[in-house]
CSV table of C-alpha atoms in Angstrom, one decimal:
chain,number,residue,atom,x,y,z
A,1,UNK,CA,0.0,0.0,0.0
A,2,UNK,CA,2.8,2.3,0.9
A,3,UNK,CA,4.5,1.6,-2.4
A,4,UNK,CA,1.3,2.5,-4.3
A,5,UNK,CA,1.1,5.8,-2.5
A,6,UNK,CA,4.8,6.6,-3.3
A,7,UNK,CA,4.1,5.9,-7.0
A,8,UNK,CA,1.1,8.1,-7.0
A,9,UNK,CA,3.1,10.9,-5.3
A,10,UNK,CA,5.8,10.5,-7.9
A,11,UNK,CA,3.3,10.6,-10.8
A,12,UNK,CA,1.7,13.8,-9.3
A,13,UNK,CA,5.1,15.4,-9.0
A,14,UNK,CA,6.0,14.6,-12.6
A,15,UNK,CA,2.7,16.0,-13.8
A,16,UNK,CA,3.2,19.2,-11.8
A,17,UNK,CA,6.7,19.5,-13.2
A,18,UNK,CA,5.5,19.1,-16.7
A,19,UNK,CA,2.7,21.6,-16.2
A,20,UNK,CA,5.1,24.0,-14.6
A,21,UNK,CA,7.5,23.7,-17.6
A,22,UNK,CA,4.6,24.4,-20.0
A,23,UNK,CA,3.5,27.5,-18.0
A,24,UNK,CA,7.1,28.7,-17.9
A,25,UNK,CA,7.4,28.1,-21.6
A,26,UNK,CA,4.3,30.1,-22.5
A,27,UNK,CA,5.1,32.8,-19.9
A,28,UNK,CA,8.4,33.4,-21.7
A,29,UNK,CA,7.8,35.8,-24.6
A,30,UNK,CA,10.4,34.1,-26.8
A,31,UNK,CA,8.9,30.7,-26.4
A,32,UNK,CA,5.4,32.0,-26.8
A,33,UNK,CA,6.4,33.6,-30.1
A,34,UNK,CA,7.9,30.4,-31.2
A,35,UNK,CA,4.8,28.4,-30.3
A,36,UNK,CA,2.7,31.0,-32.2
A,37,UNK,CA,4.9,30.6,-35.3
A,38,UNK,CA,4.7,26.9,-35.1
A,39,UNK,CA,0.9,27.0,-34.9
A,40,UNK,CA,0.7,29.4,-37.9
A,41,UNK,CA,3.0,27.2,-39.9
A,42,UNK,CA,0.8,24.2,-39.0
A,43,UNK,CA,-2.3,26.0,-40.3
A,44,UNK,CA,-0.4,27.0,-43.6
A,45,UNK,CA,0.7,23.5,-44.1
A,46,UNK,CA,-2.8,22.2,-43.5
A,47,UNK,CA,-4.2,24.6,-46.1
A,48,UNK,CA,-1.6,23.5,-48.6
A,49,UNK,CA,-2.3,19.8,-47.9
A,50,UNK,CA,-6.0,20.5,-48.4
A,51,UNK,CA,-5.3,22.3,-51.7
A,52,UNK,CA,-3.0,19.4,-52.8
A,53,UNK,CA,-5.7,16.9,-52.1
A,54,UNK,CA,-8.2,19.0,-54.0
A,55,UNK,CA,-5.9,19.3,-57.0
A,56,UNK,CA,-6.1,15.7,-58.2
A,57,UNK,CA,-9.9,15.8,-58.1
A,58,UNK,CA,-9.8,19.0,-60.2
A,59,UNK,CA,-7.4,17.5,-62.6
A,60,UNK,CA,-9.6,14.4,-62.9
A,61,UNK,CA,-12.6,16.6,-63.8
A,62,UNK,CA,-10.5,18.4,-66.4
A,63,UNK,CA,-9.4,15.1,-68.0
A,64,UNK,CA,-13.1,14.0,-68.1
A,65,UNK,CA,-14.0,17.3,-69.9
A,66,UNK,CA,-11.1,16.9,-72.4
A,67,UNK,CA,-12.3,13.3,-73.0
A,68,UNK,CA,-15.8,14.5,-73.8
A,69,UNK,CA,-14.5,17.2,-76.1
A,70,UNK,CA,-12.3,14.8,-78.0
A,71,UNK,CA,-15.2,12.3,-78.3
A,72,UNK,CA,-17.2,14.9,-80.3
A,73,UNK,CA,-14.3,15.7,-82.6
A,74,UNK,CA,-15.3,15.6,-86.3
A,75,UNK,CA,-19.1,15.6,-85.6
A,76,UNK,CA,-21.0,17.2,-88.5
A,77,UNK,CA,-23.8,19.8,-88.1
A,78,UNK,CA,-25.6,22.4,-90.0
A,79,UNK,CA,-26.6,26.0,-89.4
A,80,UNK,CA,-30.3,26.4,-88.5
A,81,UNK,CA,-30.4,30.0,-87.3
A,82,UNK,CA,-28.4,33.2,-87.7
A,83,UNK,CA,-29.1,36.3,-85.6
A,84,UNK,CA,-26.1,38.6,-85.8
A,85,UNK,CA,-23.2,37.0,-84.0
A,86,UNK,CA,-25.5,34.3,-82.5
A,87,UNK,CA,-25.6,31.1,-84.6
A,88,UNK,CA,-27.6,28.0,-83.8
A,89,UNK,CA,-26.2,24.7,-85.1
A,90,UNK,CA,-28.0,21.3,-85.1
A,91,UNK,CA,-26.1,18.0,-85.0
A,92,UNK,CA,-27.2,14.6,-86.1
A,93,UNK,CA,-24.5,12.8,-84.1
A,94,UNK,CA,-22.9,13.5,-80.7
A,95,UNK,CA,-23.5,17.0,-79.3
A,96,UNK,CA,-20.3,19.0,-78.7
A,97,UNK,CA,-19.6,20.2,-75.2
A,98,UNK,CA,-19.8,23.8,-74.2
A,99,UNK,CA,-16.7,25.9,-75.1
A,100,UNK,CA,-15.9,23.6,-78.0
A,101,UNK,CA,-14.9,25.3,-81.3
A,102,UNK,CA,-16.8,24.7,-84.5
A,103,UNK,CA,-15.7,25.6,-88.0
A,104,UNK,CA,-18.0,26.6,-90.8
A,105,UNK,CA,-17.0,24.5,-93.8
A,106,UNK,CA,-16.2,26.1,-97.2
A,107,UNK,CA,-16.0,29.6,-95.9
A,108,UNK,CA,-13.0,32.0,-96.5
A,109,UNK,CA,-11.8,33.6,-94.4
A,110,UNK,CA,-12.6,30.8,-92.0
A,111,UNK,CA,-15.3,31.4,-89.4
A,112,UNK,CA,-15.0,29.8,-86.0
A,113,UNK,CA,-18.0,29.4,-83.7
A,114,UNK,CA,-17.8,28.8,-79.9
A,115,UNK,CA,-20.5,26.6,-78.2
A,116,UNK,CA,-22.2,28.7,-75.5
A,117,UNK,CA,-25.4,26.8,-74.7
A,118,UNK,CA,-27.3,23.5,-75.3
A,119,UNK,CA,-30.8,24.2,-76.5
A,120,UNK,CA,-32.1,20.6,-76.8
A,121,UNK,CA,-33.1,18.6,-80.0
A,122,UNK,CA,-29.3,18.2,-80.7
A,123,UNK,CA,-29.0,22.0,-81.2
A,124,UNK,CA,-26.4,24.3,-79.7
A,125,UNK,CA,-26.2,28.0,-79.5
A,126,UNK,CA,-22.8,29.4,-80.5
A,127,UNK,CA,-21.1,32.8,-80.7
A,128,UNK,CA,-19.3,33.7,-83.9
A,129,UNK,CA,-15.7,34.9,-83.6
A,130,UNK,CA,-16.0,37.0,-86.8
A,131,UNK,CA,-18.6,38.5,-89.0
A,132,UNK,CA,-21.5,36.4,-90.1
A,133,UNK,CA,-22.3,38.2,-93.4
A,134,UNK,CA,-23.3,35.7,-96.0
A,135,UNK,CA,-23.9,32.9,-93.6
A,136,UNK,CA,-27.1,31.1,-94.4
A,137,UNK,CA,-29.1,28.2,-93.0
A,138,UNK,CA,-28.0,24.7,-94.0
A,139,UNK,CA,-24.3,25.5,-94.2
A,140,UNK,CA,-22.2,22.5,-92.9
A,141,UNK,CA,-20.3,22.9,-89.7
A,142,UNK,CA,-17.6,20.6,-88.2
A,143,UNK,CA,-16.7,20.2,-84.6
A,144,UNK,CA,-13.0,20.8,-84.0
A,145,UNK,CA,-13.0,18.8,-80.8
A,146,UNK,CA,-11.1,21.3,-78.6
A,147,UNK,CA,-11.7,24.8,-77.3
A,148,UNK,CA,-10.2,27.7,-79.3
A,149,UNK,CA,-6.4,27.5,-79.0
A,150,UNK,CA,-3.8,30.2,-79.7
A,151,UNK,CA,-0.1,30.0,-80.2
A,152,UNK,CA,2.1,30.6,-77.1
A,153,UNK,CA,5.8,30.9,-76.6
A,154,UNK,CA,8.7,33.1,-77.8
A,155,UNK,CA,7.4,32.9,-81.4
A,156,UNK,CA,4.5,35.2,-80.4
A,157,UNK,CA,6.6,38.0,-79.0
A,158,UNK,CA,6.0,41.2,-81.0
A,159,UNK,CA,3.2,39.6,-83.1
A,160,UNK,CA,-0.5,40.6,-83.3
A,161,UNK,CA,-3.0,37.8,-83.3
A,162,UNK,CA,-6.8,37.7,-83.1
A,163,UNK,CA,-9.0,35.8,-80.7
A,164,UNK,CA,-8.7,32.5,-82.7
A,165,UNK,CA,-4.9,32.7,-82.9
A,166,UNK,CA,-4.5,33.9,-86.5
A,167,UNK,CA,-1.9,36.6,-87.2
A,168,UNK,CA,-3.3,40.0,-88.3
A,169,UNK,CA,0.0,41.9,-88.6
A,170,UNK,CA,0.7,40.8,-92.2
A,171,UNK,CA,4.1,39.3,-91.1
A,172,UNK,CA,3.3,35.7,-92.1
A,173,UNK,CA,2.2,32.8,-89.9
A,174,UNK,CA,3.3,32.4,-86.3
A,175,UNK,CA,5.7,29.4,-86.2
A,176,UNK,CA,4.9,28.4,-82.6
A,177,UNK,CA,5.3,24.9,-81.3
A,178,UNK,CA,2.9,25.1,-78.4
A,179,UNK,CA,-0.8,26.1,-78.4
A,180,UNK,CA,-2.9,26.8,-75.3
A,181,UNK,CA,-6.8,27.1,-75.0
A,182,UNK,CA,-8.2,30.5,-74.3
A,183,UNK,CA,-10.2,29.0,-71.4
A,184,UNK,CA,-8.1,27.4,-68.6
A,185,UNK,CA,-8.5,26.6,-64.9
A,186,UNK,CA,-6.7,28.7,-62.3
A,187,UNK,CA,-3.5,27.2,-61.0
A,188,UNK,CA,-3.6,25.3,-57.7
A,189,UNK,CA,-2.7,27.2,-54.5
A,190,UNK,CA,0.5,25.1,-54.1
A,191,UNK,CA,1.8,26.3,-57.5
A,192,UNK,CA,1.2,30.0,-56.9
A,193,UNK,CA,4.1,32.3,-56.3
A,194,UNK,CA,3.3,35.0,-53.8
A,195,UNK,CA,6.7,36.7,-54.0
A,196,UNK,CA,6.6,40.4,-55.0
A,197,UNK,CA,8.6,41.2,-58.1
A,198,UNK,CA,9.2,44.5,-59.9
A,199,UNK,CA,8.2,44.8,-63.6
A,200,UNK,CA,11.0,46.6,-65.4
A,201,UNK,CA,9.6,48.9,-68.1
A,202,UNK,CA,12.9,50.2,-69.3
A,203,UNK,CA,11.8,53.8,-68.6
A,204,UNK,CA,14.1,55.0,-65.9
A,205,UNK,CA,11.7,57.6,-64.5
A,206,UNK,CA,9.0,55.0,-64.0
A,207,UNK,CA,11.3,52.3,-62.7
A,208,UNK,CA,12.8,54.7,-60.1
A,209,UNK,CA,10.0,56.8,-58.9
A,210,UNK,CA,6.9,54.7,-59.5
A,211,UNK,CA,7.9,51.0,-60.1
A,212,UNK,CA,5.2,48.5,-61.1
A,213,UNK,CA,4.7,45.1,-59.5
A,214,UNK,CA,4.4,42.0,-61.7
A,215,UNK,CA,0.9,40.7,-61.9
A,216,UNK,CA,-0.7,44.0,-60.9
A,217,UNK,CA,-2.5,46.7,-62.8
A,218,UNK,CA,-1.0,49.8,-64.3
A,219,UNK,CA,-3.1,53.0,-64.4
A,220,UNK,CA,-2.1,56.0,-66.6
A,221,UNK,CA,-3.8,59.3,-65.5
A,222,UNK,CA,-3.9,62.4,-67.6
A,223,UNK,CA,-6.1,64.8,-69.4
A,224,UNK,CA,-7.4,64.7,-72.9
A,225,UNK,CA,-4.7,65.3,-75.5
A,226,UNK,CA,-1.9,64.6,-73.1
A,227,UNK,CA,0.9,62.5,-74.7
A,228,UNK,CA,0.7,59.3,-72.7
A,229,UNK,CA,0.9,56.7,-75.5
A,230,UNK,CA,4.7,56.5,-75.2
A,231,UNK,CA,4.3,54.8,-71.9
A,232,UNK,CA,2.4,51.9,-73.4
């Protein structure tokens, strides 16, 4: 019995010692600050882990969407209605997904339509990326199978392209190796870079007195007729 009492007393002393150390630790400002930083780091890591777990699910949904878009590639349809830039197209086969690009056959320059809505009866409502003058009902349309893609990379530097990726600066075709869709998902939280960087404009006055941050917006203020175009 006496041995049990001694053991209980020792256990109580150890518990008091541990609690005393914890109190002393959090009473010390240095250790309190360290504990706060560790807690904050834990929350940040938890958020990044949650974002990393959500990323595979998002990528799976993206792959499923791409599979559906590719499945409708080459499907044939015909124009059934033209109201300005809004063109309705009816398909006999598989219906193209929303945001897919359609090309009107036998038209020069080429006319690209983007699927915006499913109307039922195998009919989709599209938005024309160019003028629809001369477009009539019954004209054949082909599903490209992908969203509208534009060239990307160093080959596009200094070039002027339209919304469908065709050059309009009369300098020949853009010899780009990579193409990217105009619609894309936002990058995951784990891939974002929150570091602030300066955008060098090459204008010494701007870079010295009013530097711009990368990824931000640039506002040019001035009255009518003031020469500001040299800053663009």
